[in-house]
Coordinates of C-alpha atoms in Angstrom, one line a residue:
X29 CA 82.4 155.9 84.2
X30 CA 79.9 153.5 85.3
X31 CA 80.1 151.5 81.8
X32 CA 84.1 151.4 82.4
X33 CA 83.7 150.3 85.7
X34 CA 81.6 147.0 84.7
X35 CA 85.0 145.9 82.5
X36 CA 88.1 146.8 85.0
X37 CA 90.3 144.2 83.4
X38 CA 89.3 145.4 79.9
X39 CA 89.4 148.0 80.5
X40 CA 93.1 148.5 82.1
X41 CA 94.5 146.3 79.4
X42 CA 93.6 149.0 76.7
X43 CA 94.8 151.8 78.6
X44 CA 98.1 150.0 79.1
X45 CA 98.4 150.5 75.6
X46 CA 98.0 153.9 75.4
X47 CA 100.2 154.1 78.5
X48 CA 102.8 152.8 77.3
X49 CA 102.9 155.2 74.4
X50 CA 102.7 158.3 76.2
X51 CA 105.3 157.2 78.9
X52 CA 107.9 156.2 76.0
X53 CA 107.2 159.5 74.6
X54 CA 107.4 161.5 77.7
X55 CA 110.4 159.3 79.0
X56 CA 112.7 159.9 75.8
X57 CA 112.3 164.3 75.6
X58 CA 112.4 164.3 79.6
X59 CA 115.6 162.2 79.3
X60 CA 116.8 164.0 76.2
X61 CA 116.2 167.6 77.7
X62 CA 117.9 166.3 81.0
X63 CA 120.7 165.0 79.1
X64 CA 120.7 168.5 77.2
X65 CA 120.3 170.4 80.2
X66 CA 123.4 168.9 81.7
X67 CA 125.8 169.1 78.4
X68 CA 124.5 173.5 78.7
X69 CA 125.1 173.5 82.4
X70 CA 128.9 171.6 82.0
X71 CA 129.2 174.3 78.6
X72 CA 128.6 177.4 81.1
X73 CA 131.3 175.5 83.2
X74 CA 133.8 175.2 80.9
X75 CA 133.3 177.7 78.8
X76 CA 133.1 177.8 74.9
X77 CA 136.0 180.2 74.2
X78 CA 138.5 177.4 74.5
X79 CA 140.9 176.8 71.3
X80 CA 142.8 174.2 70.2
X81 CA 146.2 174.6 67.7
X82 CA 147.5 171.2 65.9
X83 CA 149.6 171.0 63.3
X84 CA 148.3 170.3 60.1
X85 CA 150.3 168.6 56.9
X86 CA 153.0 169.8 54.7
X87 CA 152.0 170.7 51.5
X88 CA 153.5 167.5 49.9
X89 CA 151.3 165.6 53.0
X90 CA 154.0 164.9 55.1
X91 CA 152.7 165.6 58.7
X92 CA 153.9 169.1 60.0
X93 CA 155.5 170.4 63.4
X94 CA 154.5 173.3 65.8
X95 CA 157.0 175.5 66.0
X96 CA 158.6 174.6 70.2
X97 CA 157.8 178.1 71.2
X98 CA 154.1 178.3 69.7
X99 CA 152.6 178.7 73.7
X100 CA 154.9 181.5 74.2
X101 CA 153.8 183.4 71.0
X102 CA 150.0 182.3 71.5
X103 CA 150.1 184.2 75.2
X104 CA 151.6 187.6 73.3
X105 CA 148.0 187.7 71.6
X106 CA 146.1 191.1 73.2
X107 CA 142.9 188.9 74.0
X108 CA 144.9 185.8 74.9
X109 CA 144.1 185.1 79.0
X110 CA 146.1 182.1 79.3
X111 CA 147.7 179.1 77.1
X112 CA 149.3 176.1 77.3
X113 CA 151.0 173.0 75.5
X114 CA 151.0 169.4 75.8
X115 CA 153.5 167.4 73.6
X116 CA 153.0 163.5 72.7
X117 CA 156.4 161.0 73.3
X118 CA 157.0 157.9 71.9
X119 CA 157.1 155.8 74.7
X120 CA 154.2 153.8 76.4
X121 CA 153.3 153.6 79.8
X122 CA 152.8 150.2 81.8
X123 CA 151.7 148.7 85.3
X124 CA 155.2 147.1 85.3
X125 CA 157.9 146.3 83.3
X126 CA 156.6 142.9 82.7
X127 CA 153.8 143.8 80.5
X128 CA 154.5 143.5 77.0
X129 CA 155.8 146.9 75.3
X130 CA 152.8 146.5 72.8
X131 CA 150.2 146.9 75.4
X132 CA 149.5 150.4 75.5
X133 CA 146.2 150.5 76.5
X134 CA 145.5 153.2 74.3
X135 CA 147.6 155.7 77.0
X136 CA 149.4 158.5 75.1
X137 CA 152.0 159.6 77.1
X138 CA 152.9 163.5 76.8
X139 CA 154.7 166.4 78.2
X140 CA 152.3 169.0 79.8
X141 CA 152.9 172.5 80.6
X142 CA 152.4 173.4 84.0
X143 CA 149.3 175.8 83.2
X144 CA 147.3 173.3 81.3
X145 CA 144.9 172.7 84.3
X146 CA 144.7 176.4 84.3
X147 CA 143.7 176.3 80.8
X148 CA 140.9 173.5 80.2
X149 CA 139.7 174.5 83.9
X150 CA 140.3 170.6 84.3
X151 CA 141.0 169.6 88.7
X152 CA 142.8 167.1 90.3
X153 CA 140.3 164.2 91.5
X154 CA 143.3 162.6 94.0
X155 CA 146.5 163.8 94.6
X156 CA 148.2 167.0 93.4
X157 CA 149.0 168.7 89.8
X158 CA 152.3 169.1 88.5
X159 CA 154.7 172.0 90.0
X160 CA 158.1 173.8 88.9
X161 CA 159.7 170.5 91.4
X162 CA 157.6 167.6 90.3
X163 CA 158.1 168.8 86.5
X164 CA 161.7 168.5 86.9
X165 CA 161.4 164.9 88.3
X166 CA 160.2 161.3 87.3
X167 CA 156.3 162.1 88.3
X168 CA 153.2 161.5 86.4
X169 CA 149.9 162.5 86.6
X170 CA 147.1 160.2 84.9
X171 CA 144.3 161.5 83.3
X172 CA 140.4 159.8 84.7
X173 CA 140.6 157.0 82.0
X174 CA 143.8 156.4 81.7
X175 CA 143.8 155.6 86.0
X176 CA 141.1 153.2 85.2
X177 CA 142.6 151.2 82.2
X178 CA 145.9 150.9 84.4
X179 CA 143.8 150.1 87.5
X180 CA 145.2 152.9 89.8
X181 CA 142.9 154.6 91.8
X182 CA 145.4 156.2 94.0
X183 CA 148.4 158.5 94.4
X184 CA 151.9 156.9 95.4
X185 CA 152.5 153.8 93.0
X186 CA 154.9 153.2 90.2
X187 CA 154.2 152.8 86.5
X188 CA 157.0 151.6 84.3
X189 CA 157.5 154.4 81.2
X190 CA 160.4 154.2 78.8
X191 CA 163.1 152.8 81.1
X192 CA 162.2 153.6 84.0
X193 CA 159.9 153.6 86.9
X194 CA 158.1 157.3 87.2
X195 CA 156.0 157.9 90.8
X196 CA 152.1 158.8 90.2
X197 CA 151.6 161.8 92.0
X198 CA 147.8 162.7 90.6
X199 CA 145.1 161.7 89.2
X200 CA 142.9 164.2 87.0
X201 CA 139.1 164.7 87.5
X202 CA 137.2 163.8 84.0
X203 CA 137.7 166.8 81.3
X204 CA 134.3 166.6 78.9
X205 CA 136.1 169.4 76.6
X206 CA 139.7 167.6 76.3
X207 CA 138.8 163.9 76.5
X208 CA 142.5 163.3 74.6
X209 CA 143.5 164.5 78.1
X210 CA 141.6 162.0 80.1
X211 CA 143.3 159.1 78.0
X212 CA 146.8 160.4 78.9
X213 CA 149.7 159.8 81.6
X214 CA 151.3 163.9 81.9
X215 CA 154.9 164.4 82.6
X216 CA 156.7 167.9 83.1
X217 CA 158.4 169.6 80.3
X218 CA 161.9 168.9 81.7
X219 CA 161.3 165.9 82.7
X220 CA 159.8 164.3 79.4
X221 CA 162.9 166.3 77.7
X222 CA 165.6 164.3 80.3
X223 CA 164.3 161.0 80.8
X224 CA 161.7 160.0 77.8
X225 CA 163.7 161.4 74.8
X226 CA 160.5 164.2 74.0
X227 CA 162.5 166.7 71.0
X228 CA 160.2 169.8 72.6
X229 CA 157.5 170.4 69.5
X230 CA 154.3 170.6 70.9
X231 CA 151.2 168.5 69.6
X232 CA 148.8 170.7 70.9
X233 CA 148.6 173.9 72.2
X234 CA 145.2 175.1 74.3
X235 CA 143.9 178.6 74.3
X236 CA 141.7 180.7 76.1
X237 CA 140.3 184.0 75.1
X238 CA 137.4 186.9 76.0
X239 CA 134.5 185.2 75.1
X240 CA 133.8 188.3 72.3
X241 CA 137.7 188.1 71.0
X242 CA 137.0 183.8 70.3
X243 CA 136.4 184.5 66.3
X244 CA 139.2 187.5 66.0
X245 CA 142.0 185.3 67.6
X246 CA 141.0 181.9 65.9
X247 CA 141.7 184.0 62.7
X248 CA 144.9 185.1 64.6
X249 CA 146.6 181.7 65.7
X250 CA 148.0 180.3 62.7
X251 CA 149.9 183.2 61.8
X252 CA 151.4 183.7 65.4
X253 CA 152.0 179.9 65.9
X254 CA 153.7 179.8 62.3
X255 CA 154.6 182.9 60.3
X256 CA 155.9 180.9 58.0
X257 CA 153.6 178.4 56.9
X258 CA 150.3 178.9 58.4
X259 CA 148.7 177.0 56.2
X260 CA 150.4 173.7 58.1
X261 CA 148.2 175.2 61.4
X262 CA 144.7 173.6 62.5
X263 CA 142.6 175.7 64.5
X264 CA 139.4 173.8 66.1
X265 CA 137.1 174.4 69.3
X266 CA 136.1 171.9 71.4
X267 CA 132.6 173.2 72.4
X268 CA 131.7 172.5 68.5
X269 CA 132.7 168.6 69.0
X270 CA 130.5 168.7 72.3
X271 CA 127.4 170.7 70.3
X272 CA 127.4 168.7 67.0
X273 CA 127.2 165.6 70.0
X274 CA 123.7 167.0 71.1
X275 CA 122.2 167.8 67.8
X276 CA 123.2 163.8 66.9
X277 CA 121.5 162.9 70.0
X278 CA 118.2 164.7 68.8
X279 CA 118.5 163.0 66.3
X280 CA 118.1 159.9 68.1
X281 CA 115.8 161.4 70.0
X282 CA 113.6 161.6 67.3
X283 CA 114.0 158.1 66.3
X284 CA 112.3 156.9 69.7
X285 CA 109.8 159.3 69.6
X286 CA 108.9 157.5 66.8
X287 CA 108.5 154.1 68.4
X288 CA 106.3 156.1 70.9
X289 CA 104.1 157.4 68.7
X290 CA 104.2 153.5 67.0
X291 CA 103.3 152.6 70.4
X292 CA 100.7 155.6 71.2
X293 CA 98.8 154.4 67.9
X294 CA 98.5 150.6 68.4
X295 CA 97.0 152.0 72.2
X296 CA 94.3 154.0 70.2
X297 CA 93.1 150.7 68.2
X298 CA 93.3 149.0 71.9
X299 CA 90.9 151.7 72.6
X300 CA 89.0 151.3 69.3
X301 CA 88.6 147.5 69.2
X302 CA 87.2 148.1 73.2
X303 CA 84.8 150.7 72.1
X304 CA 83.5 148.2 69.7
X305 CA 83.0 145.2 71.8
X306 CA 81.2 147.4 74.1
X307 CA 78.9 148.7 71.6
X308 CA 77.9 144.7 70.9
X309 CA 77.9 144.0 74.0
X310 CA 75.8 146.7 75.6
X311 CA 73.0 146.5 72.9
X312 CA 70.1 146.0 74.9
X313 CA 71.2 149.1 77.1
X314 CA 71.3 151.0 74.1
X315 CA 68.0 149.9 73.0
X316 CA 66.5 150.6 76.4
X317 CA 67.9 153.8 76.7
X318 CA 66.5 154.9 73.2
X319 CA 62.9 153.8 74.6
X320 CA 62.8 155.6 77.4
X321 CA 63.5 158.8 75.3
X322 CA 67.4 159.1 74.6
X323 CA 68.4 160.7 71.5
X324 CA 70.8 159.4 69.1
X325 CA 73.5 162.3 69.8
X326 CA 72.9 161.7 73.3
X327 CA 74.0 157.6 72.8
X328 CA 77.0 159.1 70.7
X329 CA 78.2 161.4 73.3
X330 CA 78.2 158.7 76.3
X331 CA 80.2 156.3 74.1
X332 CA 82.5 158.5 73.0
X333 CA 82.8 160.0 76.4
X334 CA 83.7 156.8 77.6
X335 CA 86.3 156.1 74.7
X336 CA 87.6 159.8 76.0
X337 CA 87.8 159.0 79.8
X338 CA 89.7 156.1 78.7
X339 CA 92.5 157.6 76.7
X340 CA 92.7 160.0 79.5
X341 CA 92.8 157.2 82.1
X342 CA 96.0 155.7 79.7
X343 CA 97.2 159.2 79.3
X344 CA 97.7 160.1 82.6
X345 CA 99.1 157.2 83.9
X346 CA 101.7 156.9 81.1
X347 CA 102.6 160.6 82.0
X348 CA 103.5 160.0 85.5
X349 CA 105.4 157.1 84.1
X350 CA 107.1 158.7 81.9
X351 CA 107.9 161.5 84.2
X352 CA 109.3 158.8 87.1
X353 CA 111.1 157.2 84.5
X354 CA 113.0 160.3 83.6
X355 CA 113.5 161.6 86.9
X356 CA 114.9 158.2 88.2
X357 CA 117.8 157.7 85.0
X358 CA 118.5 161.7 84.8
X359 CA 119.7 161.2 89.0
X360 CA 121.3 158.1 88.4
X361 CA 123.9 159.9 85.8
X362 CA 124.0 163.1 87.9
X363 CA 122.2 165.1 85.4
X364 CA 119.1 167.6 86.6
X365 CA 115.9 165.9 86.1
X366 CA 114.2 168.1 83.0
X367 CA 110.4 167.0 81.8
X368 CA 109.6 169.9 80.0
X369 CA 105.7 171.2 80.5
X370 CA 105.0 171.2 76.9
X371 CA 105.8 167.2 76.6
X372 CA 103.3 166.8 79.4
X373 CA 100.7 169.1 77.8
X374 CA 101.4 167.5 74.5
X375 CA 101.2 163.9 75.9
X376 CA 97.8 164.7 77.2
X377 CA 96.6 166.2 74.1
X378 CA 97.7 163.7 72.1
X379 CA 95.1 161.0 74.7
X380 CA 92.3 163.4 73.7
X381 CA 92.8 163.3 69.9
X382 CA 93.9 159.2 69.9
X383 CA 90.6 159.0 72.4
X384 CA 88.2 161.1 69.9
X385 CA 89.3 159.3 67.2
X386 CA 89.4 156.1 68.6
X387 CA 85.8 156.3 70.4
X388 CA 84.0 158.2 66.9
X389 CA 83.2 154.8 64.9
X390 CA 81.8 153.4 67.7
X391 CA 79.7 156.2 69.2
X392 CA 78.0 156.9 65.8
X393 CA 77.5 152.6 66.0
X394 CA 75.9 152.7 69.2
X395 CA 73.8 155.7 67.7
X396 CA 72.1 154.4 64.6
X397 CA 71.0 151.2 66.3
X398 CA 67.3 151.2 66.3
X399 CA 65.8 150.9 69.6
X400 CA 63.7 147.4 68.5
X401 CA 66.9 145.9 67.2
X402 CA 68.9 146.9 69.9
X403 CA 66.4 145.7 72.5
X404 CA 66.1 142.2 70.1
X405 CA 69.6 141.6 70.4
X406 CA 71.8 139.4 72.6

């Protein structure tokens, strides 16, 4: 300690190094556990027993049509809790009706069943959800990104669909499982059947089950939706779309962890290009410490004790960074701030090895000085 504290500035630029390293390698599991964490917790939420029916193509590839009662049949299924259907129009929706027709802002606009909130366990952020009155009327309800591409944060304006002006009466809370949702102005049944020319085939119908019924009634759903052609049915769950997203983001994951360990290596030849200064420096110490009776494995030990202390030094203050630094993004996104115990053991472990390593070649230097050269040196 007393050889590191002769060299503080030296000394703190070579632990940077290994700082660095650790804290970019603590910093990307932490965040990538937190944003794990938070993808399980919303998952619990939400629930993975959530189906989706689309219809498929034609076997000549023409797209095919859901049959207008395939949420009625779906709900006659045993393990079947509750189902609904949304249906896409042909019109667009606008702010007014002076804004071009061919700005859409990528807004579907669709009919909506009145127990599709039930269904994706989506809720109404401002405003209220659509009822067996507002279904019947010009009323809309806007999904979370389509309120923010039309600039509406509030319940009460206008937007211009089809012909006519249609009176926003909700907007939805985001909906992680059905983002198709969140990009979508809603209308009732009726009401897209009366004023926006909708012919009544549904585009997608949503399905919840018992969690241990999921596999049985995904086999199921194309033969209830279509007898007939089942083959024109697609089945899909959401929760697969929102897994497969995690497993590409370990994959990512990896890739930085990669650049930290890049980084965690160039701090161990910090640490090794130190340890070798000192060595050439600190001759005459060496050669005085060998006269007045020190051993060669007790010159090893002290140098590679210090190389240790110093990997440690960088080790734990890229830990804590690398800790802050996940704790401070995983709050700013509202996820629950993860740093799993083995990443900090690990980090740690990984100082001592880069430390040994990095501290070995000069130790045994130091060693095999003789004392009358060491002592001759400058």
């Amino acid at each position: 300690m007393a050889g590191l504290r002769t060299r503080p500035a030296r000394v703190v630029l070579s632990a940077l190094g290994i700082a660095i390293g650790i804290a970019t390698m603590v910093a990307v599991i932490g965040i990538s556990s937190s944003s794990r964490e938070d993808l399980l917790r919303s998952l619990d939420a939400l629930g993975t027993n959530l189906l989706t029916v689309q219809p498929g193509q034609t076997l000549f590839g023409d797209d095919a049509k859901l049959p207008e009662g395939s949420a009625a049949m779906v709900r006659r299924i045993g393990p079947v809790t509750t189902a609904a259907a949304t249906g896409t129009t042909d019109v667009t929706i606008r702010r007014t009706d002076r804004v071009p027709t061919e700005v859409t802002g990528g807004i579907a606009v669709q009919a909506a069943e009145q127990d599709l909130l039930t269904t994706l366990r989506g809720s109404v952020r401002t405003g209220t959800w659509l009822n067996a009155a507002t279904a019947e009327q010009p009323a809309v309800v806007l999904g979370s990104v389509a309120a923010r591409r039309l600039g509406i944060e509030r319940t009460g304006v206008h937007v211009w669909m089809g012909d006519r002006w249609f009176s926003v009466i909700g907007i939805l809370a985001p909906m992680p499982l059905a983002p198709e949702i969140e990009r979508s102005a809603l209308v009732g049944w009726p009401s897209a059947e009366r004023y926006l020319g909708f012919d009544g085939h549904p585009t997608t119908v949503y399905e919840r089950s018992d969690d241990e019924a999921v596999q049985a009634v995904r086999a199921a759903l194309p033969r209830t939706v279509n007898p007939e052609n089942p083959d024109e049915v697609e089945v899909s769950r959401p929760s697969d779309a929102l897994e497969a997203k995690a497993a590409a983001a370990g994959a990512f994951t990896n890739l930085l962890l990669g650049l930290g360990a890049v980084a965690l290596l160039v701090g161990g030849v910090g640490v090794a290009n130190t340890m070798v200064i000192s060595v050439l420096e600190r001759r005459r110490e060496i050669g005085l410490r060998r006269s007045l009776g020190a051993t060669r494995g007790q010159v090893r030990v002290q140098f590679l004790a210090e190389s240790l202390l110093l990997s440690v030094l960088g080790g734990l203050t890229g830990t804590l960074l690398g800790a802050a630094t996940t704790t401070g993004y995983a709050l700013s996104r509202g996820w629950p701030a993860v740093v799993p115990p083995w990443a900090m053991a690990g980090a740690l472990g990984a100082t001592l090895v880069i430390g040994a390593l990095a501290g070995l070649y000069p130790a045994m230097r130091a060693a095999r000085l003789p004392p009358t050269v060491a002592l001759a040196g400058t």
